[in-house]
Every structure is written in C-alpha cells, then in structure tokens.
Coordinates of C-alpha atoms and ligand atoms in Angstrom, one line a residue:
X1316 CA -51.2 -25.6 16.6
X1317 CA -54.7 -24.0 16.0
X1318 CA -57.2 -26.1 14.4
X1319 CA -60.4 -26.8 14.7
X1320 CA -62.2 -29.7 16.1
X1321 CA -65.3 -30.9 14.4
X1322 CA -67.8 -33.7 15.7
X1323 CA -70.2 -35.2 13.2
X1324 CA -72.5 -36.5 12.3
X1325 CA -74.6 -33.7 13.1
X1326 CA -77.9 -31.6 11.0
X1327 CA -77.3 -28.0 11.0
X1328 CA -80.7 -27.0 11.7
X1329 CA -81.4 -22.9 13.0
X1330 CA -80.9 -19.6 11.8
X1331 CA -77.8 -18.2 10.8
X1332 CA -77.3 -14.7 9.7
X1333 CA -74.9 -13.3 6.8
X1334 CA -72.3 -10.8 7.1
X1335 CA -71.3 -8.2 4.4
X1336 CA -69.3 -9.3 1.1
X1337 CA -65.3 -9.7 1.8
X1338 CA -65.0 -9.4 -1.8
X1339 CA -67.3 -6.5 -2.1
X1340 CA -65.6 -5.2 1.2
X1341 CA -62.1 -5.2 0.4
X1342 CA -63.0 -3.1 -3.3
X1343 CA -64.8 -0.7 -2.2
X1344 CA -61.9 0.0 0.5
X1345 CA -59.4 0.4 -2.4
X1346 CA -61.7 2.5 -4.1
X1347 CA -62.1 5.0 -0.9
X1348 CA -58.1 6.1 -2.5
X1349 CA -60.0 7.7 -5.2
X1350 CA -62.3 9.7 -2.6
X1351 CA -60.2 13.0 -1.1
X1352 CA -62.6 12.9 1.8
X1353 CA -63.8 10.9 4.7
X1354 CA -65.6 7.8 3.4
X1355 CA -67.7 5.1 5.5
X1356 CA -68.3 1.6 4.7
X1357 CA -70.9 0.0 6.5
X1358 CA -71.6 -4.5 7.0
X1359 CA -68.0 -4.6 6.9
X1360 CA -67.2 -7.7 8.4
X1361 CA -64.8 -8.4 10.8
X1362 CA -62.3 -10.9 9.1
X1363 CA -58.8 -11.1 8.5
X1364 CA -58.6 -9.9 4.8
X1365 CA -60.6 -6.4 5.6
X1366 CA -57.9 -5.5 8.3
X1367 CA -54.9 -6.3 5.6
X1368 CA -56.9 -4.1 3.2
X1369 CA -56.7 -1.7 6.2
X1370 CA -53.4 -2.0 6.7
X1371 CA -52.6 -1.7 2.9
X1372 CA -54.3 1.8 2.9
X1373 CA -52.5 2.8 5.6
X1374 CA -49.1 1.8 4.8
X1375 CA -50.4 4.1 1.8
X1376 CA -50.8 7.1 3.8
X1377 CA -54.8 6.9 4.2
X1378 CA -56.3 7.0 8.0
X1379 CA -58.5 4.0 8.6
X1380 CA -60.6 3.2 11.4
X1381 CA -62.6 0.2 12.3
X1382 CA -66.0 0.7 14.3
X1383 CA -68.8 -1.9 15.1
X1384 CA -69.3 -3.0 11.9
X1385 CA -68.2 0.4 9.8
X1386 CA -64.4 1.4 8.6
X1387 CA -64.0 5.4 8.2
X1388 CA -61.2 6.1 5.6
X1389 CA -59.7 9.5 5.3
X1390 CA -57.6 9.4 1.9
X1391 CA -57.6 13.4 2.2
X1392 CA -54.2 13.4 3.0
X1393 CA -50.9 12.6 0.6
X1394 CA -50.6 9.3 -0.5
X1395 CA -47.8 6.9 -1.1
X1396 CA -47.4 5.2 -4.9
X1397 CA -46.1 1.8 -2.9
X1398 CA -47.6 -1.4 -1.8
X1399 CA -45.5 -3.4 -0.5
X1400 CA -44.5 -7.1 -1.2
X1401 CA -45.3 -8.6 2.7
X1402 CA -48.8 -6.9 2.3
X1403 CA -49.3 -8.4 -1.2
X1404 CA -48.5 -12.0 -0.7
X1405 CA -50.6 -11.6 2.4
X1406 CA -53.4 -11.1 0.2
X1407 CA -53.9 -10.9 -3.3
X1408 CA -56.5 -8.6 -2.9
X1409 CA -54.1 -5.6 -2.6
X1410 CA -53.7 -5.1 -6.4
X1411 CA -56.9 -3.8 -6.3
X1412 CA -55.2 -0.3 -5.4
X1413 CA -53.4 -0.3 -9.0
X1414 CA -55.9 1.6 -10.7
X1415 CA -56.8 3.7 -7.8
X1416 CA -53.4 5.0 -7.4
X1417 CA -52.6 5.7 -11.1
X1418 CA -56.0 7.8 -11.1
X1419 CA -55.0 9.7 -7.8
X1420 CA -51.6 10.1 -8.1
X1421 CA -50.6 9.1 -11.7
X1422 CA -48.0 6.2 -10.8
X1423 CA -48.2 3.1 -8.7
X1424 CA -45.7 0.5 -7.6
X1425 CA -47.4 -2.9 -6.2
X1426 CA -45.6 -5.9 -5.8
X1427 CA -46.5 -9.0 -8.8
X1428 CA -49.2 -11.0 -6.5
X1429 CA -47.5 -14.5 -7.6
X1430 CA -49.2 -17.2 -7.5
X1431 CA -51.2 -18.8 -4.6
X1432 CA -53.0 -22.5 -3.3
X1433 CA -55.6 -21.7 -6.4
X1434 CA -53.3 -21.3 -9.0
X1435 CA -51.3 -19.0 -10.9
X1436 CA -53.1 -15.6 -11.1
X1437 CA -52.0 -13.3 -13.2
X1438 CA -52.8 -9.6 -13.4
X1439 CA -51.6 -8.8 -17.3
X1440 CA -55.8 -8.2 -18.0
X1441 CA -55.6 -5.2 -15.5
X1442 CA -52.5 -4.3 -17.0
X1443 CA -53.4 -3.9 -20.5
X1444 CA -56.8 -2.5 -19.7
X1445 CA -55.0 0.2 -17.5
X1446 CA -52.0 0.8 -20.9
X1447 CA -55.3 1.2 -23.2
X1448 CA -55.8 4.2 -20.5
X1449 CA -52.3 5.7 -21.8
X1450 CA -50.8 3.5 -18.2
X1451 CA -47.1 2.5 -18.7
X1452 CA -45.6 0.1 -17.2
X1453 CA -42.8 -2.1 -16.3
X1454 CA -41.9 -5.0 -14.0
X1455 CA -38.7 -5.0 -12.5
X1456 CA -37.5 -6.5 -8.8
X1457 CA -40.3 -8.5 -8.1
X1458 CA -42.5 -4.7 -8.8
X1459 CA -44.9 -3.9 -11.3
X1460 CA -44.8 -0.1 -12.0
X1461 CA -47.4 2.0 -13.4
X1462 CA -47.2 6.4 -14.9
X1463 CA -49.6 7.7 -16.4
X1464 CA -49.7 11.6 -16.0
X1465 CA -53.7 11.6 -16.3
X1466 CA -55.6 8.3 -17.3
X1467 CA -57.8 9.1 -20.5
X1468 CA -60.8 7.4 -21.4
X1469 CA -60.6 4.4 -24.0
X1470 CA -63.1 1.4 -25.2
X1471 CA -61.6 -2.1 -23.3
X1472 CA -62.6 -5.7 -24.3
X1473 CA -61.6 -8.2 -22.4
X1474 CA -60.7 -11.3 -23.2
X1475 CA -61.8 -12.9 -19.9
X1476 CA -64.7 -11.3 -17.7
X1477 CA -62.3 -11.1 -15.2
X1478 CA -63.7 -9.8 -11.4
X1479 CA -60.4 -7.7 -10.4
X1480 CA -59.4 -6.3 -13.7
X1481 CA -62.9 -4.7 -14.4
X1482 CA -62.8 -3.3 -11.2
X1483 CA -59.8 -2.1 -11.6
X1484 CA -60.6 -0.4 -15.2
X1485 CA -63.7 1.1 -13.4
X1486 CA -61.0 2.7 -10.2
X1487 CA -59.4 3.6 -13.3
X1488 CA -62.0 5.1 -15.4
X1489 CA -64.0 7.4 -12.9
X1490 CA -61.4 10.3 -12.6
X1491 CA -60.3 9.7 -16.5
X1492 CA -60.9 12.4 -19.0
X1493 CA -63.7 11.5 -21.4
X1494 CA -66.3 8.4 -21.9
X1495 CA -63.9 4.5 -21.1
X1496 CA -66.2 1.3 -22.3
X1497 CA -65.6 -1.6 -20.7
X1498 CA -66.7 -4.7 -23.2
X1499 CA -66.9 -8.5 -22.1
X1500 CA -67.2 -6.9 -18.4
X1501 CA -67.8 -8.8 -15.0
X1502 CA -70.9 -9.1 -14.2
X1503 CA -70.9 -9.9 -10.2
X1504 CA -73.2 -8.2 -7.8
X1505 CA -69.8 -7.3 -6.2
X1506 CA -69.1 -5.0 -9.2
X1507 CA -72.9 -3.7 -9.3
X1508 CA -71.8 -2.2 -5.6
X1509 CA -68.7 -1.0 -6.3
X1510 CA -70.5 1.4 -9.1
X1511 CA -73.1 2.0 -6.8
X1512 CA -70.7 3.1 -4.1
X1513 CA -68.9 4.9 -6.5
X1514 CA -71.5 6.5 -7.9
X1515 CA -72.7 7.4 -4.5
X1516 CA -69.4 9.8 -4.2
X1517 CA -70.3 11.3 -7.4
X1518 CA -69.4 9.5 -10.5
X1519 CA -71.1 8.5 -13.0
X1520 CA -71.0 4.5 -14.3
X1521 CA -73.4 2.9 -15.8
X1522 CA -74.1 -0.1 -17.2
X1523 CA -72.4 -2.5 -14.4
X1524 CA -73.8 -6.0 -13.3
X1525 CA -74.1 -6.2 -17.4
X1526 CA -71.2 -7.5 -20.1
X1527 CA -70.9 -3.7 -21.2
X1528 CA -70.0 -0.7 -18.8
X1529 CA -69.7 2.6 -19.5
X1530 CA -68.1 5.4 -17.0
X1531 CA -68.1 9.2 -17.5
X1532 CA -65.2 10.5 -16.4
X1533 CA -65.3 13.7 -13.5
X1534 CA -63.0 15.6 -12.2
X1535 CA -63.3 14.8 -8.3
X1536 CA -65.3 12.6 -5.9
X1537 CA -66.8 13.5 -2.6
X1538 CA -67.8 12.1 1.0
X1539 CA -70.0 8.5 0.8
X1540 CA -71.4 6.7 3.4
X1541 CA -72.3 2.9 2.1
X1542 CA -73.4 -0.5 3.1
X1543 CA -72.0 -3.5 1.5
X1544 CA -74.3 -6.3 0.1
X1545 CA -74.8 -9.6 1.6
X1546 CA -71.7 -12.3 1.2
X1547 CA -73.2 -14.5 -1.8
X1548 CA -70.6 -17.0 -0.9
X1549 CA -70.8 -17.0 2.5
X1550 CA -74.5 -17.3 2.0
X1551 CA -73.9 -20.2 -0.4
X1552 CA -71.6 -22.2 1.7
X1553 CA -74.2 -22.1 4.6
X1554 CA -76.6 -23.0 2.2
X1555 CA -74.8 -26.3 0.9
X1556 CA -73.8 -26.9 4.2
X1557 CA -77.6 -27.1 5.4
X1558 CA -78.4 -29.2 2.6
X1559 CA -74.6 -31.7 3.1
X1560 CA -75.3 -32.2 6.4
X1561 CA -79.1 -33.3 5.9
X1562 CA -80.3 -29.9 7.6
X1563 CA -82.7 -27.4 7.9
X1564 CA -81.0 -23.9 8.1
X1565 CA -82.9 -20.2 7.5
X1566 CA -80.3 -17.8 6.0
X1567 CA -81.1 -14.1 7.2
X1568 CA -79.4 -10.7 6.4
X1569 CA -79.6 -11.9 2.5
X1570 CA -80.3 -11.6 -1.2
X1571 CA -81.3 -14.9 -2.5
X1572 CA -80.7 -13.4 -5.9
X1573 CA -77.5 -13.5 -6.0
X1574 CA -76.9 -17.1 -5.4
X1575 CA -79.7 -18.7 -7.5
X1576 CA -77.7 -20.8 -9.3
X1577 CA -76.3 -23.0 -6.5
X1578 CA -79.9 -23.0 -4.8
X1579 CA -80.9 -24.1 -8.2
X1580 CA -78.2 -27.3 -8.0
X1581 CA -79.2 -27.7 -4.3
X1582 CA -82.7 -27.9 -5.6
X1583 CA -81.7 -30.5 -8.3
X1584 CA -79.8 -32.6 -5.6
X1585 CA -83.2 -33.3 -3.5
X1586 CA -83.1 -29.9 -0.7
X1587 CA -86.4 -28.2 -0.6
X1588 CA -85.4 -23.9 -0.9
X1589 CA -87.6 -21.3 0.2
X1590 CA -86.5 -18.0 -1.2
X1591 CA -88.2 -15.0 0.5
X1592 CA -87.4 -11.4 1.1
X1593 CA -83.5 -11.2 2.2
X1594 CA -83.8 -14.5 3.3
X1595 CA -84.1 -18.3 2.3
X1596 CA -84.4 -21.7 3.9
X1597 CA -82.8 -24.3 2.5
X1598 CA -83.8 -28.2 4.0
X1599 CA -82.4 -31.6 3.0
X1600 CA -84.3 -35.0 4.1
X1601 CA -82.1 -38.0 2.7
X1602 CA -79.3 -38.8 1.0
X1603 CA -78.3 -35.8 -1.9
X1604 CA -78.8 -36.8 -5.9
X1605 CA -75.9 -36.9 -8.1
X1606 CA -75.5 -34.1 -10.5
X1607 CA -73.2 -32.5 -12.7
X1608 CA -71.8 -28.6 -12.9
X1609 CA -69.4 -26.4 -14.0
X1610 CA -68.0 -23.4 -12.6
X1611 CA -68.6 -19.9 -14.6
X1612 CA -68.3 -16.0 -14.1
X1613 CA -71.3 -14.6 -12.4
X1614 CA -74.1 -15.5 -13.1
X1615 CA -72.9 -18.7 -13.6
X1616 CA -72.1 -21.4 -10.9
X1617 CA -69.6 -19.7 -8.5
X1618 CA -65.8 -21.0 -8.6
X1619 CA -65.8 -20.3 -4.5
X1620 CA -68.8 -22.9 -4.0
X1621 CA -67.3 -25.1 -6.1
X1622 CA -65.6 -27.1 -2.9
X1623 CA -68.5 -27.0 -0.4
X1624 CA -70.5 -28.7 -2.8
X1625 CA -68.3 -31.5 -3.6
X1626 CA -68.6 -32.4 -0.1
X1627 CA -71.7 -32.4 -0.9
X1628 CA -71.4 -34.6 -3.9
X1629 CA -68.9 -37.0 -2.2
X1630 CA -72.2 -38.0 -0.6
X1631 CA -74.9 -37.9 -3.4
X1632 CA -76.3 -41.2 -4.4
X1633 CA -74.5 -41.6 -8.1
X1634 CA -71.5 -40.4 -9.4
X1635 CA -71.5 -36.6 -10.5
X1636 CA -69.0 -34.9 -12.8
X1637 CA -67.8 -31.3 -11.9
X1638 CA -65.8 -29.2 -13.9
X1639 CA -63.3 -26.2 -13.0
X1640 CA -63.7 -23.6 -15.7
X1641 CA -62.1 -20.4 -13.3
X1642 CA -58.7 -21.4 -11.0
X1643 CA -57.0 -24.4 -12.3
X1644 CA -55.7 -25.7 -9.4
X1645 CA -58.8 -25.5 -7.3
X1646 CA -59.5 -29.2 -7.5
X1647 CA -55.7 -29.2 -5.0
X1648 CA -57.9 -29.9 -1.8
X1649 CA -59.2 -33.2 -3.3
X1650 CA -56.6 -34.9 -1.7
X1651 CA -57.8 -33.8 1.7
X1652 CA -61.5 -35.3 1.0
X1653 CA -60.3 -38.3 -0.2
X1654 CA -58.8 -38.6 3.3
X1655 CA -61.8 -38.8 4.9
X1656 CA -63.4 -41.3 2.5
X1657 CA -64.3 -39.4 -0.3
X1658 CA -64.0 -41.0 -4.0
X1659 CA -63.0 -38.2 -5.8
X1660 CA -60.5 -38.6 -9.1
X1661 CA -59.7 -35.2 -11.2
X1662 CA -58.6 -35.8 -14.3
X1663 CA -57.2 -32.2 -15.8
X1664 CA -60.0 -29.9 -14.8
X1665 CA -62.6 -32.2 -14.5
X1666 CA -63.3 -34.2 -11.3
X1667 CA -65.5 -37.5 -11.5
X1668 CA -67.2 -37.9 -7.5
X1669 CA -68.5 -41.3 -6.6
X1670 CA -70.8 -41.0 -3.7
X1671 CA -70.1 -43.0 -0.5
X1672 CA -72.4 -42.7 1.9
X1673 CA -70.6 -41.2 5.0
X1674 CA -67.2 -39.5 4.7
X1675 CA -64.8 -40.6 8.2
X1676 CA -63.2 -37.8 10.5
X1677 CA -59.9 -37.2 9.7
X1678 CA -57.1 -34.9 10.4
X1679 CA -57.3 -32.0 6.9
X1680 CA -55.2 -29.2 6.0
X1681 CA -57.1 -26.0 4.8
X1682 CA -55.4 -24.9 1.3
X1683 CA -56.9 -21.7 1.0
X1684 CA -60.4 -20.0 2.2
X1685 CA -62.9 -21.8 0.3
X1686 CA -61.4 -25.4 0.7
X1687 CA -61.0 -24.8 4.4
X1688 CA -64.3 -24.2 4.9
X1689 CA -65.7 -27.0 2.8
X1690 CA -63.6 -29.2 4.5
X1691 CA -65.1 -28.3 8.1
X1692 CA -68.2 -28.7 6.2
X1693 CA -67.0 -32.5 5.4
X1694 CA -66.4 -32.8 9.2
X1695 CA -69.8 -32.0 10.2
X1696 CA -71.1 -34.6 7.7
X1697 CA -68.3 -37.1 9.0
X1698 CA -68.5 -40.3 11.2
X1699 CA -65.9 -39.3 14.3
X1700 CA -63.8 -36.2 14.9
X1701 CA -62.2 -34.0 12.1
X1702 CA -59.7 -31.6 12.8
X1703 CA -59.2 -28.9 10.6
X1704 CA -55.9 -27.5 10.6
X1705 CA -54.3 -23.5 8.9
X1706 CA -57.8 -22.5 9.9
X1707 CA -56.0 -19.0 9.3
X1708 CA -57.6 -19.3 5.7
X1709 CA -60.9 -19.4 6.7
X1710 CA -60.2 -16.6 9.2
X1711 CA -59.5 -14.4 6.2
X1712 CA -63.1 -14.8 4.6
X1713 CA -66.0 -16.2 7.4
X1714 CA -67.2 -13.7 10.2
X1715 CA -68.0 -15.6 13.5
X1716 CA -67.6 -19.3 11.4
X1717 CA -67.1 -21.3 14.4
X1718 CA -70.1 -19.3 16.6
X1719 CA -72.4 -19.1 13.6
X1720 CA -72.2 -23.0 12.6
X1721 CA -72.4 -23.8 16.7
X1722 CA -75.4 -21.6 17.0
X1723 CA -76.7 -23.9 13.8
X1724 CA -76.5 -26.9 16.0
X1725 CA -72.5 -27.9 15.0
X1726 CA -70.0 -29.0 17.8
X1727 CA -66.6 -27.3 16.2
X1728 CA -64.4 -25.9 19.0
X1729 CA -61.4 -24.0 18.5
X1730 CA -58.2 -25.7 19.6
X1731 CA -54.6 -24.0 20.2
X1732 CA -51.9 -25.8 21.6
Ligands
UD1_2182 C1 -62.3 -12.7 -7.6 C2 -62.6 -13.2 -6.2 C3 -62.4 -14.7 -6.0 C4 -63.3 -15.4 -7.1 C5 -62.9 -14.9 -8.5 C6 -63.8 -15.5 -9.5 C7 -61.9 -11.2 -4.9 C8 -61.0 -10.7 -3.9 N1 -61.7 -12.5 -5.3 O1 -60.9 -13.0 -7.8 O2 -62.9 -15.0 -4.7 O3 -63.0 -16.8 -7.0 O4 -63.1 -13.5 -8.5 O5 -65.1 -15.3 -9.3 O6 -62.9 -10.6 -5.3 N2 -57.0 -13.9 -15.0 C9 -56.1 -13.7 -16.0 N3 -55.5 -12.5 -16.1 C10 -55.9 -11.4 -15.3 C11 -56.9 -11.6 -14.4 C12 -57.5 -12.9 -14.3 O7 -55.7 -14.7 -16.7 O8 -55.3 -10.4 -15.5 C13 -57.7 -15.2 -14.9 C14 -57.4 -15.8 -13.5 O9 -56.1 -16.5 -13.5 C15 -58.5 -16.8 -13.4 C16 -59.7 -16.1 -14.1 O10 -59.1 -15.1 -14.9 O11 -58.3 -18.0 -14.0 C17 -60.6 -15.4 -13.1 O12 -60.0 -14.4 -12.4 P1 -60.7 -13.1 -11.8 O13 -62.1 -13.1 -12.2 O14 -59.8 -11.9 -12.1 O15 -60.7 -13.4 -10.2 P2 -60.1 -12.4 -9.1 O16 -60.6 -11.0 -9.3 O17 -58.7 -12.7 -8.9

C-alpha cells in the first residue's frame, strides 16, 4: 500500500519554492472551452487534478498537451456537451465546464458532483446564477442538464460568495449578450486571474477580486498565453508547517499578499514573518501561543489551511477554539490527530484544541487533500514514525510534496508495498 513514512521530530529549516495555483490551474483550463483557438497556460503544476482537468477537456473534444510546466489547449475543434460521471467523482472540479459549455455550445450535461470527505457540496448557486442567464435545466439519471440557445446578460446576487459558482457566472457571462452583474461575488485572487486570463483573450470583466463584478459581453475570444499565480495554499501550508515544526523556512516563487491572514495568525502564535518581494520567511523559536480563528471566503482565513494549522494548535501552549464557517464536515480528520495525541473535541462546527506538547507517530488516513497534508505535517512534528496512508489526496493538490519538504530538512520517504 503506498503511504508515506514520516520521521519526526524534525525543524524544517531551507528554502522551498511554490508551484502555480491548482485552483487557479484547473479554471482557467475550463475556461480555455470558451477560447476557439490555441491557448497556453503557463506554472501549471504537475499534480494529479490538472491531468483530470486534462482528461475532462479531452473527453470533451479539446486537444490538450502538457509541456514542462505549460498545457496548450486547442478547443478550435467541435466539442462534446458531456462530462462524464467517472471524471466528475474523480474530481469535483469538473463542473467548472458548466458555464463554459452553455456559452460555447448552448447545452451541457455534467454529472451532479455528490458529495465528497468535506461535505455535501452542492452546485444549485451555479445553477440559478446560470437560469437568471435564460439556462434551463433539469436533473435526471444522476445528470444535470443545461440549454440555453445564447446566454443573455442579467444582474446575479448571490447568496453565498461562493468560489465555483462565480466563476462559473463569469465562463458564463463573457460570450453573453449585454452587460451580467455579479453581486455578493468571490473575492479570491484565483478569480482575479481567471478575469485577467480571460481578459487576456479579449473580454472585458471588470471589477473581480471585489464583492461586485461586472462583464461585457463579446462575441468571440482569441489566442492567450498566461501564467498562473502562486498557490496561496500551498504557500500557506509550508508556511504553517515552518512555524509547527519550530522552523525556519524562506518561501520563493510567491505573493505574500495573498495569504496575509494566516501569516497574520502565525504572527499572533509566536513565528517571526518576513514578507518581501514574492517571497517571505516564516521562523518559529518555542512552543506556538494558543489562538482562536475562524474560517471565511477570501480574504478571510482560508477553509484549506484550516487543518495544517490545527496541527499547529494541537501544540500551542493553551487551548485555542477554531471555528468551520465554509465545508461542514472539514473537522472529519480530527479523529486522525487525536491518534497521534492530539486533544481535539468538535462540538458542531466548532473545535476546542488543548495543546499537548508533542503529538506521537502514528499510522493516519488522509481524508482528502488538505487533511492529508496536515497530517504529514503532524508527523514531522511527532515523536517516532508516522505513516501517512491514501496519499493519492495529496497527489491531487502538492507538486514535488515529498522532494520539496526533504529538501526543507524532513525525512518522508515514499513507501509502496
Ligand atoms: C473552492 C476551492 C476549495 C476551497 C473553496 C472555498 C477549487 C477547485 N476549490 O471550492 O479548495 O476550499 O473554494 O475557498 O477552487 N455552496 C452551496 N451551493 C453552491 C456552491 C457552494 O451551498 O452552489 C456552499 C458549499 O457547500 C460550501 C460553500 O458554499 O459550504 C463554499 O463553497 P465554494 O466557495 O463554492 O467552494 P468550491 O468552489 O467548491
């Protein structure tokens, strides 16, 4: 079984260097549908979820290729309305191509995500967003399916900011006819890059990394060549890491910016942060101060770095409180901490984290991307040998993990038997 093998205790002290945004990655190759010419993404980083979203485009009739570091997608060609059930549950990631496809071709058919380790997701914000666009649809056999014979603008306030329906109302909105709003709109730096990208290949949006967007409709896009932003939550779970494991870690390739918040908390909990031009170094001497959060859409505290830094809690001197505001069942890998040591009780969507002072090795099950990494995280701050096991998650999100974290110093070997 593959799994990884961490020895701890040990200080992740170097440089490591961060890859492009999955998140930002994996949008901006469903939004290369909308674009009936060649389109190159650069910092693309070489993970698990990027070559589903390749496949997905594929299966869709789009010619992808992966370079070093770049994907070249040719969506010149005719396309296919379906996306297919295997590809979805694969990756929830995929319904990104909803609005896409009912802007390209006028109907879609994606399989209903379902619900995964996090918690029930559901999609009925892009779905109403994309029926205020003049989208119908209907669910039937597991399938949601979308017509619209041309999307038309419309004004769209969401009741959530959610991440994946405003981008999908932006996929939506750039080949509608007339001026769409987007009101209550997700604010992430991934969304900024997707308009930017977008905008690149010749539409016009304005207004995003802000609550209220506005996108001009136009009747065709053209060829775009674009490099993703840095991985915020890669960036952040190095960063907590450094500061967990009592380190001293410079982060490179990087926009400090867009994770000031959790440098902010890491600041609060005793780790000295030195933010400088696309980098920062983050240093812990001592045990971490207890401290509350809660997790919030962007620019709030980040839902994803909510479990790296509960390892870090489980270690802070005090009891800290953290609260789940975004995916419900994110507090699920609790149960792995408290294996090795941890005091962690969640009550609803509130966990209360006494702080022991080392957390023991044990044998963990990654849950989903985050977790998994957190828990290897835990390992390297652990007394003995941890082994991390499903380290498929954590495939699906981190470039190089294991190489970056050994290069930092860590001792985590890769074992398949
Ligand atoms: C994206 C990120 C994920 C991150 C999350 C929040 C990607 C591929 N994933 O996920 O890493 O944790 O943002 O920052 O970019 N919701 C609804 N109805 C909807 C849509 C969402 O109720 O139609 C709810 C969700 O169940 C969740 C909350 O809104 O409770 C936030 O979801 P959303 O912002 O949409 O996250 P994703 O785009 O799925």
């Amino acid at each position: 079984m593959r799994r990884y093998a961490v020895d701890g205790p040990v200080a992740l002290e170097g440089t490591i260097p961060i890859s492009g945004a999955k998140n930002g990655a994996l949008k901006l190759m469903a939004a290369s549908l909308l674009v009936p010419e060649e389109v190159v993404i650069e910092r693309v980083p070489n993970i698990t979820d990027v070559h589903l979203m390749g496949e997905v485009l594929e299966r869709l009739g789009a010619k992808v290729s992966f370079g070093d570091g770049t994907v070249t997608i040719d969506a010149s060609g005719d396309l296919s309305e379906e996306t297919p059930y295997d590809l979805v549950t694969k990756m929830r990631a995929s319904i990104q191509v909803l609005g896409p496809l009912l802007a390209r071709l006028g109907r879609a058919r994606v399989a209903m995500p379902g619900g995964d380790a996090i918690g029930s997701r559901p999609i009925d914000l892009h779905l109403q967003g994309l029926e205020r666009m003049g989208a119908k649809f209907t669910s039937q056999h597991g399938y949601v399916e979308g017509v619209a014979h041309r999307l038309r603008a419309a004004d769209v306030l969401l009741e959530f900011p959610s991440v994946g329906a405003t981008e999908n109302l932006i996929m939506g909105a750039v080949l509608a006819e007339g001026r769409t709003t987007i009101e209550n709109a997700a604010r992430e730096p991934e969304i900024q890059d997707l308009a930017a990208f977008l905008n690149a290949a010749g539409a016009r949006i304005e207004g995003a990394g802000t609550p209220f967007i506005s996108i001009e409709g136009v009747r065709e896009l053209g060829p775009v060549r674009h490099p993703i932003i840095p991985d915020r939550v890669e960036s952040g779970s190095y960063a907590i890491a450094a500061a967990a494991t009592r380190g001293d870690v410079r982060l490179t390739d990087t926009r400090p910016e867009f994770f000031e918040l959790p440098l902010q908390k890491l600041e609060q909990a005793g780790a000295e942060v030195d933010r400088g031009d696309g980098e920062v170094r983050v240093r812990m001497k001592g045990r971490p101060q207890s401290l509350d959060l809660s997790t919030l859409p962007f620019p709030g505290f980040p839902t994803d770095l909510q479990p790296p830094m509960m390892v870090l809690l489980a270690q802070a001197d005090g009891s800290s409180i953290v609260t789940e505001n975004v995916f419900e069942a994110r507090f699920l890998f609790v149960d792995e901490l408290n294996r090795m040591g941890c005091q962690i009780r969640v009550e609803g969507h509130h966990a209360v984290i006494r702080g022991i002072d080392r957390l023991s090795g044990a044998p963990v099950r990654a849950p989903d991307i985050r977790a998994g990494a957190a828990l290897v995280v835990g390992g390297l701050c652990a007394e003995g040998r941890t082994e991390v096991y499903d380290t498929g998650h954590i495939e699906r999100g981190y470039e190089s993990f294991v190489e970056k974290l050994n290069g930092a110093g860590a001792n985590v070997a890769l074992l398949d038997d």
